[in-house]
């Protein structure tokens, strides 16, 4: 897993995003799942006007997929770090490995002023991130299943996955989980 960059004292209050804009990590609250760079002709030129996904370690993996699948992943994937059982930090670690240029992290574990210890901000929006995470989890599952001795289980999983539509799943999941109440808003 990638190690997050630890910011020095000077840049502690500035998190530079992949688009070049900077935000103050203290403005990120736990309900925030994405925000839109102000953008536009009147704003700071570093700001891109696009929407970026925001994830903190406090968000459960069930933000992205059902608790039943979270349990399976926790049972099948061994983690060897300080974050404990498989969870959001591991998911974001995989996203960071796949998209190193499009994800920034901020370590706030020594900062009592915020309610999270890690935050990740991506160049893409929360819906795109959701699709990426579901695709990565399908790959993780495929990898785990391919080590199973049981050929029937492998066959069943593969045929289920052929019919699995990531974008459809994400659409439905986001509706079911009522994202309108999640305080998505601009900084
Ligand atoms: Zn931006």
PDB file of C-alpha atoms and ligand atoms in Angstrom:
ATOM      1  CA  UNK A   1       0.000   0.000   0.000  1.00  0.00           C
ATOM      2  CA  UNK A   2       1.194   3.506  -0.755  1.00  0.00           C
ATOM      3  CA  UNK A   3       2.355   5.594   2.162  1.00  0.00           C
ATOM      4  CA  UNK A   4       0.691   8.986   2.375  1.00  0.00           C
ATOM      5  CA  UNK A   5       2.872  12.045   2.068  1.00  0.00           C
ATOM      6  CA  UNK A   6       3.251  13.710   5.417  1.00  0.00           C
ATOM      7  CA  UNK A   7       2.973  17.469   5.054  1.00  0.00           C
ATOM      8  CA  UNK A   8       5.427  19.820   6.756  1.00  0.00           C
ATOM      9  CA  UNK A   9       4.349  22.696   8.998  1.00  0.00           C
ATOM     10  CA  UNK A  10       4.136  25.263   6.163  1.00  0.00           C
ATOM     11  CA  UNK A  11       1.784  23.353   3.951  1.00  0.00           C
ATOM     12  CA  UNK A  12      -0.274  21.923   6.775  1.00  0.00           C
ATOM     13  CA  UNK A  13      -3.244  24.081   5.967  1.00  0.00           C
ATOM     14  CA  UNK A  14      -2.999  23.675   2.213  1.00  0.00           C
ATOM     15  CA  UNK A  15      -3.846  20.562   0.279  1.00  0.00           C
ATOM     16  CA  UNK A  16      -2.914  20.843  -3.368  1.00  0.00           C
ATOM     17  CA  UNK A  17      -5.373  19.079  -5.643  1.00  0.00           C
ATOM     18  CA  UNK A  18      -4.483  17.273  -8.886  1.00  0.00           C
ATOM     19  CA  UNK A  19      -5.969  20.196 -10.867  1.00  0.00           C
ATOM     20  CA  UNK A  20      -3.624  22.690  -9.145  1.00  0.00           C
ATOM     21  CA  UNK A  21      -6.181  24.316  -6.847  1.00  0.00           C
ATOM     22  CA  UNK A  22      -5.545  24.265  -3.103  1.00  0.00           C
ATOM     23  CA  UNK A  23      -7.959  23.751  -0.258  1.00  0.00           C
ATOM     24  CA  UNK A  24      -7.666  23.981   3.488  1.00  0.00           C
ATOM     25  CA  UNK A  25      -8.105  20.452   4.900  1.00  0.00           C
ATOM     26  CA  UNK A  26      -9.924  22.015   7.871  1.00  0.00           C
ATOM     27  CA  UNK A  27     -12.767  22.949   5.548  1.00  0.00           C
ATOM     28  CA  UNK A  28     -13.439  19.305   4.769  1.00  0.00           C
ATOM     29  CA  UNK A  29     -16.167  18.001   7.023  1.00  0.00           C
ATOM     30  CA  UNK A  30     -17.165  14.396   7.465  1.00  0.00           C
ATOM     31  CA  UNK A  31     -20.387  14.713   5.496  1.00  0.00           C
ATOM     32  CA  UNK A  32     -18.582  15.997   2.428  1.00  0.00           C
ATOM     33  CA  UNK A  33     -18.337  13.518  -0.431  1.00  0.00           C
ATOM     34  CA  UNK A  34     -17.406  15.864  -3.209  1.00  0.00           C
ATOM     35  CA  UNK A  35     -16.952  19.525  -3.893  1.00  0.00           C
ATOM     36  CA  UNK A  36     -16.756  21.703  -6.934  1.00  0.00           C
ATOM     37  CA  UNK A  37     -13.772  23.930  -7.620  1.00  0.00           C
ATOM     38  CA  UNK A  38     -15.141  27.457  -7.941  1.00  0.00           C
ATOM     39  CA  UNK A  39     -13.760  27.910 -11.481  1.00  0.00           C
ATOM     40  CA  UNK A  40     -15.236  30.483 -13.829  1.00  0.00           C
ATOM     41  CA  UNK A  41     -13.672  33.634 -15.277  1.00  0.00           C
ATOM     42  CA  UNK A  42     -13.790  35.628 -12.027  1.00  0.00           C
ATOM     43  CA  UNK A  43     -12.093  33.105  -9.814  1.00  0.00           C
ATOM     44  CA  UNK A  44      -8.576  32.074  -9.009  1.00  0.00           C
ATOM     45  CA  UNK A  45      -6.972  30.739 -12.203  1.00  0.00           C
ATOM     46  CA  UNK A  46      -5.784  27.563 -10.468  1.00  0.00           C
ATOM     47  CA  UNK A  47      -9.333  26.488  -9.949  1.00  0.00           C
ATOM     48  CA  UNK A  48     -10.731  24.118 -12.561  1.00  0.00           C
ATOM     49  CA  UNK A  49     -14.500  24.404 -12.103  1.00  0.00           C
ATOM     50  CA  UNK A  50     -14.782  20.598 -12.009  1.00  0.00           C
ATOM     51  CA  UNK A  51     -16.212  18.424  -9.238  1.00  0.00           C
ATOM     52  CA  UNK A  52     -13.812  16.321  -7.158  1.00  0.00           C
ATOM     53  CA  UNK A  53     -14.618  13.331  -4.957  1.00  0.00           C
ATOM     54  CA  UNK A  54     -13.743  13.612  -1.267  1.00  0.00           C
ATOM     55  CA  UNK A  55     -13.294  10.498   0.897  1.00  0.00           C
ATOM     56  CA  UNK A  56     -12.217  10.328   4.537  1.00  0.00           C
ATOM     57  CA  UNK A  57     -11.164   7.262   6.516  1.00  0.00           C
ATOM     58  CA  UNK A  58     -14.328   7.764   8.575  1.00  0.00           C
ATOM     59  CA  UNK A  59     -16.535   6.901   5.585  1.00  0.00           C
ATOM     60  CA  UNK A  60     -17.394   3.192   5.724  1.00  0.00           C
ATOM     61  CA  UNK A  61     -16.790   1.040   2.602  1.00  0.00           C
ATOM     62  CA  UNK A  62     -20.592   0.668   2.448  1.00  0.00           C
ATOM     63  CA  UNK A  63     -20.534   4.135   0.917  1.00  0.00           C
ATOM     64  CA  UNK A  64     -19.654   2.201  -2.251  1.00  0.00           C
ATOM     65  CA  UNK A  65     -21.112  -1.303  -1.928  1.00  0.00           C
ATOM     66  CA  UNK A  66     -23.325  -3.364   0.408  1.00  0.00           C
ATOM     67  CA  UNK A  67     -22.255  -4.415   3.908  1.00  0.00           C
ATOM     68  CA  UNK A  68     -22.529  -8.092   2.875  1.00  0.00           C
ATOM     69  CA  UNK A  69     -19.766  -7.582   0.320  1.00  0.00           C
ATOM     70  CA  UNK A  70     -17.730  -5.561   2.816  1.00  0.00           C
ATOM     71  CA  UNK A  71     -17.868  -8.556   5.165  1.00  0.00           C
ATOM     72  CA  UNK A  72     -16.691 -10.947   2.419  1.00  0.00           C
ATOM     73  CA  UNK A  73     -13.765  -8.668   1.608  1.00  0.00           C
ATOM     74  CA  UNK A  74     -12.843  -8.360   5.291  1.00  0.00           C
ATOM     75  CA  UNK A  75     -12.812 -12.140   5.543  1.00  0.00           C
ATOM     76  CA  UNK A  76     -10.831 -12.772   2.347  1.00  0.00           C
ATOM     77  CA  UNK A  77      -8.289  -9.971   2.247  1.00  0.00           C
ATOM     78  CA  UNK A  78      -5.383  -9.911   4.663  1.00  0.00           C
ATOM     79  CA  UNK A  79      -4.170  -6.468   5.572  1.00  0.00           C
ATOM     80  CA  UNK A  80      -0.740  -5.796   6.971  1.00  0.00           C
ATOM     81  CA  UNK A  81      -0.913  -2.240   8.194  1.00  0.00           C
ATOM     82  CA  UNK A  82      -2.146  -0.039  11.012  1.00  0.00           C
ATOM     83  CA  UNK A  83      -5.624   0.470   9.596  1.00  0.00           C
ATOM     84  CA  UNK A  84      -6.847  -2.950  10.752  1.00  0.00           C
ATOM     85  CA  UNK A  85      -9.369  -4.949   8.765  1.00  0.00           C
ATOM     86  CA  UNK A  86     -10.075  -4.185   5.110  1.00  0.00           C
ATOM     87  CA  UNK A  87     -11.779  -0.818   4.846  1.00  0.00           C
ATOM     88  CA  UNK A  88     -11.928   2.537   3.129  1.00  0.00           C
ATOM     89  CA  UNK A  89      -8.167   3.304   3.536  1.00  0.00           C
ATOM     90  CA  UNK A  90      -7.375   0.064   1.663  1.00  0.00           C
ATOM     91  CA  UNK A  91      -9.852   0.855  -1.095  1.00  0.00           C
ATOM     92  CA  UNK A  92      -8.365   4.307  -1.528  1.00  0.00           C
ATOM     93  CA  UNK A  93      -4.857   2.802  -1.429  1.00  0.00           C
ATOM     94  CA  UNK A  94      -5.786   0.692  -4.455  1.00  0.00           C
ATOM     95  CA  UNK A  95      -7.299   3.705  -6.234  1.00  0.00           C
ATOM     96  CA  UNK A  96      -4.115   5.671  -5.492  1.00  0.00           C
ATOM     97  CA  UNK A  97      -1.972   2.885  -6.966  1.00  0.00           C
ATOM     98  CA  UNK A  98      -4.088   2.809 -10.123  1.00  0.00           C
ATOM     99  CA  UNK A  99      -4.369   6.583 -10.513  1.00  0.00           C
ATOM    100  CA  UNK A 100      -1.299   8.091  -8.798  1.00  0.00           C
ATOM    101  CA  UNK A 101      -1.591  11.385 -10.700  1.00  0.00           C
ATOM    102  CA  UNK A 102      -5.273  11.862  -9.966  1.00  0.00           C
ATOM    103  CA  UNK A 103      -5.451  11.295  -6.219  1.00  0.00           C
ATOM    104  CA  UNK A 104      -4.028  13.429  -3.388  1.00  0.00           C
ATOM    105  CA  UNK A 105      -4.051  12.540   0.288  1.00  0.00           C
ATOM    106  CA  UNK A 106      -3.730  14.465   3.496  1.00  0.00           C
ATOM    107  CA  UNK A 107      -2.708  12.908   6.807  1.00  0.00           C
ATOM    108  CA  UNK A 108      -4.556  14.615   9.647  1.00  0.00           C
ATOM    109  CA  UNK A 109      -3.868  12.015  12.318  1.00  0.00           C
ATOM    110  CA  UNK A 110      -2.002  14.610  14.419  1.00  0.00           C
ATOM    111  CA  UNK A 111      -4.625  17.270  13.847  1.00  0.00           C
ATOM    112  CA  UNK A 112      -7.283  17.362  16.543  1.00  0.00           C
ATOM    113  CA  UNK A 113      -9.239  20.055  14.680  1.00  0.00           C
ATOM    114  CA  UNK A 114     -10.733  17.660  12.143  1.00  0.00           C
ATOM    115  CA  UNK A 115     -12.745  14.490  12.717  1.00  0.00           C
ATOM    116  CA  UNK A 116     -10.846  12.299  10.259  1.00  0.00           C
ATOM    117  CA  UNK A 117      -7.252  11.049  10.139  1.00  0.00           C
ATOM    118  CA  UNK A 118      -6.924  10.633   6.373  1.00  0.00           C
ATOM    119  CA  UNK A 119      -8.599  12.374   3.481  1.00  0.00           C
ATOM    120  CA  UNK A 120      -8.345  11.620  -0.229  1.00  0.00           C
ATOM    121  CA  UNK A 121      -9.400  14.026  -2.982  1.00  0.00           C
ATOM    122  CA  UNK A 122      -9.557  12.856  -6.584  1.00  0.00           C
ATOM    123  CA  UNK A 123      -9.432  14.670  -9.886  1.00  0.00           C
ATOM    124  CA  UNK A 124     -12.669  12.960 -10.937  1.00  0.00           C
ATOM    125  CA  UNK A 125     -16.083  13.290  -9.299  1.00  0.00           C
ATOM    126  CA  UNK A 126     -17.675  11.050  -6.660  1.00  0.00           C
ATOM    127  CA  UNK A 127     -19.732   9.075  -9.154  1.00  0.00           C
ATOM    128  CA  UNK A 128     -16.681   8.237 -11.303  1.00  0.00           C
ATOM    129  CA  UNK A 129     -14.761   7.295  -8.151  1.00  0.00           C
ATOM    130  CA  UNK A 130     -17.651   5.048  -7.140  1.00  0.00           C
ATOM    131  CA  UNK A 131     -17.471   3.227 -10.500  1.00  0.00           C
ATOM    132  CA  UNK A 132     -13.684   2.883 -10.243  1.00  0.00           C
ATOM    133  CA  UNK A 133     -13.952   1.417  -6.744  1.00  0.00           C
ATOM    134  CA  UNK A 134     -16.625  -1.091  -7.759  1.00  0.00           C
ATOM    135  CA  UNK A 135     -14.483  -2.153 -10.757  1.00  0.00           C
ATOM    136  CA  UNK A 136     -11.443  -2.582  -8.495  1.00  0.00           C
ATOM    137  CA  UNK A 137     -13.460  -4.603  -5.979  1.00  0.00           C
ATOM    138  CA  UNK A 138     -14.695  -6.898  -8.752  1.00  0.00           C
ATOM    139  CA  UNK A 139     -11.034  -7.441  -9.705  1.00  0.00           C
ATOM    140  CA  UNK A 140     -10.114  -8.141  -6.071  1.00  0.00           C
ATOM    141  CA  UNK A 141     -12.950 -10.657  -5.847  1.00  0.00           C
ATOM    142  CA  UNK A 142     -11.903 -12.318  -9.110  1.00  0.00           C
ATOM    143  CA  UNK A 143      -8.382 -12.612  -7.813  1.00  0.00           C
ATOM    144  CA  UNK A 144      -9.561 -14.130  -4.517  1.00  0.00           C
ATOM    145  CA  UNK A 145     -11.946 -16.536  -6.271  1.00  0.00           C
ATOM    146  CA  UNK A 146      -9.297 -17.655  -8.765  1.00  0.00           C
ATOM    147  CA  UNK A 147      -7.344 -19.085  -5.835  1.00  0.00           C
ATOM    148  CA  UNK A 148     -10.336 -21.122  -4.728  1.00  0.00           C
ATOM    149  CA  UNK A 149     -10.109 -24.853  -5.265  1.00  0.00           C
ATOM    150  CA  UNK A 150     -13.743 -25.070  -6.207  1.00  0.00           C
ATOM    151  CA  UNK A 151     -14.130 -24.828 -10.010  1.00  0.00           C
ATOM    152  CA  UNK A 152     -17.909 -24.541  -9.699  1.00  0.00           C
ATOM    153  CA  UNK A 153     -17.569 -21.445  -7.524  1.00  0.00           C
ATOM    154  CA  UNK A 154     -15.148 -19.912 -10.017  1.00  0.00           C
ATOM    155  CA  UNK A 155     -17.515 -20.657 -12.917  1.00  0.00           C
ATOM    156  CA  UNK A 156     -20.521 -19.249 -11.069  1.00  0.00           C
ATOM    157  CA  UNK A 157     -18.705 -16.096 -10.120  1.00  0.00           C
ATOM    158  CA  UNK A 158     -17.449 -15.542 -13.663  1.00  0.00           C
ATOM    159  CA  UNK A 159     -20.884 -16.004 -15.198  1.00  0.00           C
ATOM    160  CA  UNK A 160     -22.388 -13.592 -12.647  1.00  0.00           C
ATOM    161  CA  UNK A 161     -19.708 -11.050 -13.456  1.00  0.00           C
ATOM    162  CA  UNK A 162     -20.434 -11.265 -17.188  1.00  0.00           C
ATOM    163  CA  UNK A 163     -23.910  -9.928 -16.439  1.00  0.00           C
ATOM    164  CA  UNK A 164     -22.771  -7.365 -13.900  1.00  0.00           C
ATOM    165  CA  UNK A 165     -23.096  -3.793 -15.097  1.00  0.00           C
ATOM    166  CA  UNK A 166     -20.904  -1.500 -12.979  1.00  0.00           C
ATOM    167  CA  UNK A 167     -22.527   1.722 -14.082  1.00  0.00           C
ATOM    168  CA  UNK A 168     -26.035   0.328 -13.501  1.00  0.00           C
ATOM    169  CA  UNK A 169     -25.023  -0.924 -10.051  1.00  0.00           C
ATOM    170  CA  UNK A 170     -23.567   2.455  -9.091  1.00  0.00           C
ATOM    171  CA  UNK A 171     -26.660   4.270 -10.340  1.00  0.00           C
ATOM    172  CA  UNK A 172     -28.982   2.090  -8.263  1.00  0.00           C
ATOM    173  CA  UNK A 173     -26.761   2.072  -5.195  1.00  0.00           C
ATOM    174  CA  UNK A 174     -26.527   5.850  -5.155  1.00  0.00           C
ATOM    175  CA  UNK A 175     -30.305   6.117  -5.396  1.00  0.00           C
ATOM    176  CA  UNK A 176     -30.909   3.565  -2.667  1.00  0.00           C
ATOM    177  CA  UNK A 177     -28.485   5.180  -0.287  1.00  0.00           C
ATOM    178  CA  UNK A 178     -30.160   8.554  -0.706  1.00  0.00           C
ATOM    179  CA  UNK A 179     -27.139  10.637  -1.487  1.00  0.00           C
ATOM    180  CA  UNK A 180     -29.211  13.793  -1.429  1.00  0.00           C
ATOM    181  CA  UNK A 181     -29.042  13.810   2.350  1.00  0.00           C
ATOM    182  CA  UNK A 182     -25.260  13.561   2.384  1.00  0.00           C
ATOM    183  CA  UNK A 183     -24.531  17.309   2.342  1.00  0.00           C
ATOM    184  CA  UNK A 184     -22.731  17.262  -0.995  1.00  0.00           C
ATOM    185  CA  UNK A 185     -21.868  20.862  -1.524  1.00  0.00           C
ATOM    186  CA  UNK A 186     -19.211  23.234  -2.730  1.00  0.00           C
ATOM    187  CA  UNK A 187     -16.537  24.548  -0.384  1.00  0.00           C
TER     188      UNK A 187
HETATM  189 ZN1  LIG B   1     -10.259  21.469  -9.359  1.00  0.00          ZN
END
